[in-house]
Amino acid sequence: MSNFLHVSVSCIESIIDAPATLSKPNKRWHLAFATIYCSRALHSLLNKKNKKTSKLPLSTPSFVVLNVEPHLAFSYIDHKSLTEVVKKKNLDQLREFGGVADVADALKTHAKNGIHGDIEDIARRQKAFGSNTYPRPPAKSFFYFVLEAFKDLTILILLACATLSLGFGIKEHGLKEGWYDGGSIYVAVFLVISVSAVSNFRQNRQFEKLSKVSSNIKVEVVRDGHRQQISIFEIAVGVVVCLKIGDQVAADGLFLHGHSLQVDESSMTGESDHVEVNSHHNPFLFSGTKVADGYGQMLVTSVGMDTTWGEMMSTISRDLNEQTPLQARLNKLTSSIGKVGLAVAFLVLVVLVVRYFTGNTEDENGNQEFNGGKTKANDIVNAMVRIIAAAVTIVVVAIPEGLPLAVTLTLAYSMKRMMADQAMVRKLSACETMGSATTICTDKTGTLTLNQMKVTKYWLGKEPVEDASSIDTHVLKLIQQGVALNTTGSIYRAALGSKIEFSGSPTEKAILSWAVLEFDMDMEAIKQYYAILHVEAFNSEKKRSGVLMRKKADNTIHVHWKGAAEMILAMCSSYYDASGSIKNLDDGERMTFEHIIQGMAASSLRCIAFAHIQISEEEQEISEGMQKLKEDSLTLIGLVGIKDPCRKGVRKAVEDCQYAGVNVRMITGDNVFTARAIATECGILRPDQDMNGEAVVEGEVFRNYTPEKRMEKVGKIRVMARSSPFDKLLMVQCLKQKGHVVAVTGDGTNDAPALKEADIGLSMGIQGTEVAKESSDIIILDDNFASVATVLKWGRCVYNNIQKFIQFQLTVNVAALVINFVAAVSAGEVPLTAVQLLLVNLIMDTLGALALATEQPTKELMEKPPVSRTEPLISNIMWRNLLAQALYQIAILLTLQFKGESLFGVSEKVNDTLIFNTFVLCQVFNEFNARKLEKKNVFKGLHKNKLFLGIIGITIILQVVMVEFLKKFANTERLNWGQWGACIGIAAASWPIGWVVKCIPVSEKPFLSYLKW
């Protein structure tokens, strides 16, 4: 019986899982919860025992498994009510819950160490409270893109003509023979629509994937006392999230602890004023809001669709149909060409109708087609359908429908490749705008440098310190206090003897590791002896951080400051020397310290100073009341120099940009000496460049210039030191007014205005805050300046590839348009039929776009100056190339049209096939010419573009199939080897013509400007 009723205590404990940190009320809930379930289990067993008195079980289990649902572990908290409390900021109801501490207990979260965070724990929480995801609006289906393709007016006209042609053809020739003309147009239109829909559908899917990647934000959390970064989608209720300036709040929650935390809730409320978050008056934090100042930790109370942000985001889909400036310009070009095509088509229609009704056309037997009242109505209608189809065909060939597709393909391909090159495009237009960039304003830390900081020098008083043992004990304690208590970083050691992990910004980590490894600082022990009263968090404007604290042992009040060396020095009136004595800081001593700072800065070191003062109770009350720490009469504790080495390859990347006609300017918060040293090391500044003091300025000096002087000086500035985010914004505005296309890098929250103002905003993927990323157009995933140079190269490549395709496409259009127009007016018929031109359109537009749009960047792109955004899309070089090729094709094909039958001794139908075949092969050879707009060697780098070679092969195979096997469908006749040889020979002449034409110099003045009166 005892065996039968024995319940394993460890089993119950593992199921009920009652942490020792629970408050008394919650412990009582736990006890009641365990008692109820144990009683039920025992009662159930006793009942079973009584029912089976006749037969005892042969083997009895040693324990009973209690089947407790996972969410029952959190049953003593009403999650729905808690969610509503946070959403409505109901402070009274929160107090009824027992406050934030009791909510944390109920959610089984340790306020300091967070949750365990193992797989089972997270799974249990997600099952009970949901995951931090929200359903996205459904993606556009393939059918949507098919319908979009059908909306093209040209396609609709062709379908109408195909229907009429099919109807009259079947009526005249019967079903067996009469369906070819109309059916062929149907098939060709179907192919065009299919290719267009598939292409657009695939690009849409790719943009959707990029959208998902960009929304996968990394969030810093505390698990088992250890800070770590996880995906925003892995956040669960009960998790402790760390917040700092620029972070996006990942879920709804409650403030646990922190200092000076201010949140921008404008995304939720529309109010631009920052909201202060604290334990007493407003502990509520909302998903989607941004941290504007301070730092802290929050307890997650609701995630995903339980948050207002989740509800809102599930109804919003990212607009992937954004039209870039280049697409807008191409649409304008397409429209202009389309109007010319319509005019020509209308002219052809009029000429053909007049020729028909005046009796100037003959049928296949040589008889006059129209003979007054003797001609049947059916014959007249058939003739009109044929004439309309010919006119519509001219419109089809005139409108370069492949241009929008080429842009889409180029942008999609370049986005994909840029992702592999560590650049994620958030805004499509940035791809092409980057190609026009004339100036790049870059940060220093992490972009030009590695962001792997290490303290290499420490000065105490006027002497460098080599050995920690030589430092006075009192000064050593002050250093440890200044580091341990005035920081947003943290230290984690899993067990004694294991490796120490430092977290925080690179500067914080460098200082913490220096204090721990050099001075044996015990951060947790120091924190036990002091109570933090007020904190002024670091930001890029103040360039310093301070802390007000009370020593628990004697209730004395202390202020510690840490920040940019010259700024902290200006706040000091005395300093500690190596022996621990306090010395007065007079003008002479101050000058000495300034020289020490300048010496470290000239060695590319970032200089940080520490200062301290003990204040009275009265001063403390004033400080807390004004929310401001004492900023004068401090005592300087010491100076540290932090080394941040330049990135490998950054000098070459800067030189590449400069060679390409793009100025690189460095904007940094470091002092002028550090900035000059790093700029010289990176190649931004030549050693002899700053002789007159115009190339390097401080932010404050630039800010205080008059607007006129600022505009005069801005072009000469290469380095701006000690700059604030406002100075960066001011420089961007001035450069834009001077006509520059400006790209700006930024990582901080305060960089957002400059990133938005710039033509191209580039944020940093590793060190960048979420605010900076949202304000940018492109995210540099590895924070490396070399990736910025790569983006510049890709931007130029996009523009260049589109120009190549425009040249190729317009050559096809001009040639086909002139040939059909001349033939229609002179002979009353078109040599290239509707079906043939549709297939040419399919092959040339789609496959040609794919071949030329996927050319990769070359060194030649960086040898030219940036392309002005006002420059015409069709340059003089392109006009020279396309007119030469088009004129050659027109001359050859019109010769074949009028003299081909006698020259080759062939029938009219074979001659039409020769014209069609020669026309297509001319485009195949001309596709090679289009690869290089200026260079004579069009085959350079061809072996690297396997897709181009594959498309050329597919085009030739399709042409052979159409000529040799699809006679009735394509309206062609088979050709013999000699005729094929003649076609290839005529088409191959495009290469030498292209080579000769590129020797002809062209004017800088745009070709079309000569046509204007």
Short mmCIF file of N, CA and C in Angstrom, two decimals, residues 694-774:
data_model
loop_
_atom_site.label_atom_id
_atom_site.label_comp_id
_atom_site.label_asym_id
_atom_site.label_seq_id
_atom_site.Cartn_x
_atom_site.Cartn_y
_atom_site.Cartn_z
N GLU A 694 41.96 74.29 -43.24
CA GLU A 694 40.60 74.26 -43.80
C GLU A 694 40.07 72.84 -43.97
N ALA A 695 40.98 71.86 -44.04
CA ALA A 695 40.55 70.48 -44.30
C ALA A 695 40.02 69.80 -43.04
N VAL A 696 40.48 70.24 -41.86
CA VAL A 696 40.03 69.65 -40.59
C VAL A 696 39.41 70.75 -39.73
N VAL A 697 38.15 70.57 -39.35
CA VAL A 697 37.48 71.55 -38.48
C VAL A 697 36.78 70.83 -37.33
N GLU A 698 36.47 71.56 -36.30
CA GLU A 698 35.67 71.01 -35.21
C GLU A 698 34.21 71.37 -35.45
N GLY A 699 33.33 70.52 -34.95
CA GLY A 699 31.90 70.71 -35.16
C GLY A 699 31.40 72.06 -34.70
N GLU A 700 31.89 72.49 -33.56
CA GLU A 700 31.43 73.77 -32.99
C GLU A 700 31.83 74.95 -33.88
N VAL A 701 33.06 74.89 -34.43
CA VAL A 701 33.55 75.95 -35.33
C VAL A 701 32.67 76.00 -36.58
N PHE A 702 32.41 74.84 -37.16
CA PHE A 702 31.58 74.75 -38.38
C PHE A 702 30.17 75.29 -38.11
N ARG A 703 29.66 74.94 -36.93
CA ARG A 703 28.31 75.35 -36.53
C ARG A 703 28.20 76.86 -36.40
N ASN A 704 29.30 77.48 -35.94
CA ASN A 704 29.27 78.93 -35.67
C ASN A 704 29.63 79.79 -36.87
N TYR A 705 29.98 79.16 -38.00
CA TYR A 705 30.21 79.94 -39.23
C TYR A 705 28.91 80.64 -39.63
N THR A 706 29.03 81.74 -40.37
CA THR A 706 27.84 82.35 -40.98
C THR A 706 27.42 81.44 -42.13
N PRO A 707 26.14 81.45 -42.53
CA PRO A 707 25.69 80.59 -43.64
C PRO A 707 26.54 80.73 -44.89
N GLU A 708 26.95 81.98 -45.19
CA GLU A 708 27.75 82.22 -46.41
C GLU A 708 29.13 81.57 -46.28
N LYS A 709 29.76 81.76 -45.11
CA LYS A 709 31.10 81.20 -44.89
C LYS A 709 31.05 79.68 -44.86
N ARG A 710 29.96 79.15 -44.29
CA ARG A 710 29.79 77.69 -44.21
C ARG A 710 29.73 77.09 -45.62
N MET A 711 28.98 77.74 -46.51
CA MET A 711 28.85 77.25 -47.89
C MET A 711 30.19 77.35 -48.63
N GLU A 712 30.96 78.38 -48.28
CA GLU A 712 32.27 78.58 -48.92
C GLU A 712 33.27 77.51 -48.45
N LYS A 713 33.22 77.15 -47.16
CA LYS A 713 34.21 76.25 -46.56
C LYS A 713 33.89 74.77 -46.74
N VAL A 714 32.58 74.43 -46.84
CA VAL A 714 32.16 73.02 -46.75
C VAL A 714 32.82 72.12 -47.80
N GLY A 715 33.07 72.67 -48.98
CA GLY A 715 33.67 71.86 -50.04
C GLY A 715 35.11 71.45 -49.75
N LYS A 716 35.80 72.24 -48.91
CA LYS A 716 37.21 71.97 -48.61
C LYS A 716 37.38 71.06 -47.40
N ILE A 717 36.34 70.88 -46.61
CA ILE A 717 36.45 70.10 -45.36
C ILE A 717 36.55 68.60 -45.68
N ARG A 718 37.54 67.96 -45.08
CA ARG A 718 37.71 66.51 -45.24
C ARG A 718 37.42 65.78 -43.93
N VAL A 719 37.65 66.47 -42.80
CA VAL A 719 37.45 65.84 -41.49
C VAL A 719 36.73 66.82 -40.57
N MET A 720 35.66 66.34 -39.92
CA MET A 720 35.01 67.14 -38.88
C MET A 720 35.11 66.38 -37.57
N ALA A 721 35.80 67.00 -36.59
CA ALA A 721 36.01 66.35 -35.30
C ALA A 721 35.07 66.96 -34.25
N ARG A 722 34.92 66.25 -33.13
CA ARG A 722 34.06 66.70 -32.03
C ARG A 722 32.70 67.19 -32.55
N SER A 723 32.16 66.40 -33.47
CA SER A 723 30.90 66.82 -34.09
C SER A 723 29.71 66.25 -33.34
N SER A 724 28.65 66.99 -33.33
CA SER A 724 27.38 66.49 -32.78
C SER A 724 26.53 66.02 -33.97
N PRO A 725 25.47 65.26 -33.73
CA PRO A 725 24.58 64.83 -34.83
C PRO A 725 24.03 66.03 -35.61
N PHE A 726 23.83 67.17 -34.92
CA PHE A 726 23.33 68.37 -35.61
C PHE A 726 24.35 68.88 -36.62
N ASP A 727 25.66 68.78 -36.26
CA ASP A 727 26.72 69.22 -37.18
C ASP A 727 26.73 68.34 -38.44
N LYS A 728 26.51 67.04 -38.23
CA LYS A 728 26.47 66.12 -39.37
C LYS A 728 25.31 66.48 -40.30
N LEU A 729 24.16 66.76 -39.70
CA LEU A 729 22.97 67.16 -40.48
C LEU A 729 23.25 68.45 -41.24
N LEU A 730 23.91 69.40 -40.58
CA LEU A 730 24.20 70.69 -41.18
C LEU A 730 25.14 70.52 -42.38
N MET A 731 26.13 69.64 -42.23
CA MET A 731 27.07 69.40 -43.33
C MET A 731 26.36 68.77 -44.53
N VAL A 732 25.49 67.81 -44.26
CA VAL A 732 24.72 67.16 -45.34
C VAL A 732 23.89 68.20 -46.09
N GLN A 733 23.21 69.07 -45.34
CA GLN A 733 22.36 70.10 -45.96
C GLN A 733 23.20 71.05 -46.83
N CYS A 734 24.37 71.45 -46.32
CA CYS A 734 25.24 72.35 -47.08
C CYS A 734 25.75 71.70 -48.37
N LEU A 735 26.18 70.43 -48.26
CA LEU A 735 26.69 69.71 -49.44
C LEU A 735 25.61 69.54 -50.50
N LYS A 736 24.37 69.26 -50.05
CA LYS A 736 23.26 69.11 -51.00
C LYS A 736 22.96 70.43 -51.70
N GLN A 737 23.04 71.53 -50.93
CA GLN A 737 22.81 72.86 -51.53
C GLN A 737 23.88 73.18 -52.56
N LYS A 738 25.08 72.63 -52.36
CA LYS A 738 26.17 72.86 -53.32
C LYS A 738 26.04 71.96 -54.56
N GLY A 739 25.01 71.11 -54.57
CA GLY A 739 24.76 70.26 -55.74
C GLY A 739 25.32 68.86 -55.64
N HIS A 740 25.82 68.48 -54.46
CA HIS A 740 26.38 67.14 -54.28
C HIS A 740 25.26 66.11 -54.07
N VAL A 741 25.52 64.89 -54.50
CA VAL A 741 24.65 63.75 -54.14
C VAL A 741 25.34 63.07 -52.97
N VAL A 742 24.72 63.12 -51.79
CA VAL A 742 25.42 62.78 -50.55
C VAL A 742 24.96 61.42 -49.99
N ALA A 743 25.95 60.58 -49.69
CA ALA A 743 25.71 59.34 -48.95
C ALA A 743 26.28 59.52 -47.55
N VAL A 744 25.53 59.10 -46.53
CA VAL A 744 25.95 59.30 -45.14
C VAL A 744 25.87 57.99 -44.39
N THR A 745 26.89 57.70 -43.59
CA THR A 745 26.82 56.53 -42.71
C THR A 745 26.47 57.01 -41.30
N GLY A 746 25.74 56.20 -40.58
CA GLY A 746 25.36 56.56 -39.21
C GLY A 746 24.97 55.33 -38.42
N ASP A 747 25.17 55.38 -37.08
CA ASP A 747 24.80 54.22 -36.27
C ASP A 747 23.96 54.60 -35.05
N GLY A 748 23.98 55.87 -34.66
CA GLY A 748 23.28 56.27 -33.45
C GLY A 748 21.89 56.80 -33.71
N THR A 749 21.10 56.89 -32.65
CA THR A 749 19.74 57.42 -32.74
C THR A 749 19.76 58.85 -33.25
N ASN A 750 20.73 59.63 -32.77
CA ASN A 750 20.80 61.03 -33.15
C ASN A 750 21.27 61.23 -34.59
N ASP A 751 21.74 60.16 -35.25
CA ASP A 751 22.13 60.25 -36.66
C ASP A 751 20.91 60.19 -37.59
N ALA A 752 19.75 59.83 -37.04
CA ALA A 752 18.54 59.63 -37.86
C ALA A 752 18.22 60.83 -38.76
N PRO A 753 18.26 62.09 -38.25
CA PRO A 753 17.94 63.23 -39.14
C PRO A 753 18.89 63.33 -40.33
N ALA A 754 20.20 63.10 -40.09
CA ALA A 754 21.18 63.17 -41.20
C ALA A 754 20.97 62.04 -42.18
N LEU A 755 20.65 60.84 -41.69
CA LEU A 755 20.40 59.69 -42.57
C LEU A 755 19.18 59.93 -43.45
N LYS A 756 18.16 60.57 -42.89
CA LYS A 756 16.95 60.87 -43.66
C LYS A 756 17.19 62.00 -44.66
N GLU A 757 17.99 62.99 -44.25
CA GLU A 757 18.26 64.15 -45.10
C GLU A 757 19.13 63.79 -46.30
N ALA A 758 20.05 62.86 -46.11
CA ALA A 758 20.99 62.47 -47.17
C ALA A 758 20.25 61.81 -48.33
N ASP A 759 20.90 61.85 -49.51
CA ASP A 759 20.32 61.18 -50.68
C ASP A 759 20.33 59.67 -50.48
N ILE A 760 21.39 59.18 -49.83
CA ILE A 760 21.47 57.74 -49.49
C ILE A 760 21.92 57.63 -48.04
N GLY A 761 21.08 57.06 -47.19
CA GLY A 761 21.42 56.84 -45.79
C GLY A 761 21.92 55.43 -45.59
N LEU A 762 23.13 55.30 -45.04
CA LEU A 762 23.73 53.97 -44.82
C LEU A 762 23.90 53.76 -43.32
N SER A 763 23.13 52.81 -42.77
CA SER A 763 23.26 52.54 -41.33
C SER A 763 24.10 51.30 -41.10
N MET A 764 24.58 51.16 -39.88
CA MET A 764 25.47 50.04 -39.54
C MET A 764 24.68 48.87 -38.96
N GLY A 765 24.92 47.67 -39.47
CA GLY A 765 24.15 46.50 -39.06
C GLY A 765 24.51 45.96 -37.69
N ILE A 766 25.78 46.15 -37.25
CA ILE A 766 26.21 45.59 -35.96
C ILE A 766 26.02 46.61 -34.85
N GLN A 767 26.65 47.78 -34.99
CA GLN A 767 26.59 48.80 -33.93
C GLN A 767 25.39 49.73 -34.08
N GLY A 768 24.73 49.70 -35.23
CA GLY A 768 23.63 50.62 -35.49
C GLY A 768 22.41 50.36 -34.60
N THR A 769 21.79 51.44 -34.12
CA THR A 769 20.55 51.30 -33.35
C THR A 769 19.39 51.07 -34.32
N GLU A 770 18.27 50.58 -33.80
CA GLU A 770 17.10 50.32 -34.64
C GLU A 770 16.56 51.61 -35.25
N VAL A 771 16.69 52.71 -34.51
CA VAL A 771 16.22 54.00 -35.02
C VAL A 771 17.03 54.38 -36.26
N ALA A 772 18.35 54.21 -36.18
CA ALA A 772 19.23 54.53 -37.32
C ALA A 772 18.90 53.65 -38.52
N LYS A 773 18.69 52.36 -38.25
CA LYS A 773 18.39 51.42 -39.35
C LYS A 773 17.09 51.78 -40.05
N GLU A 774 16.08 52.17 -39.28
CA GLU A 774 14.79 52.52 -39.86
C GLU A 774 14.86 53.80 -40.68
#
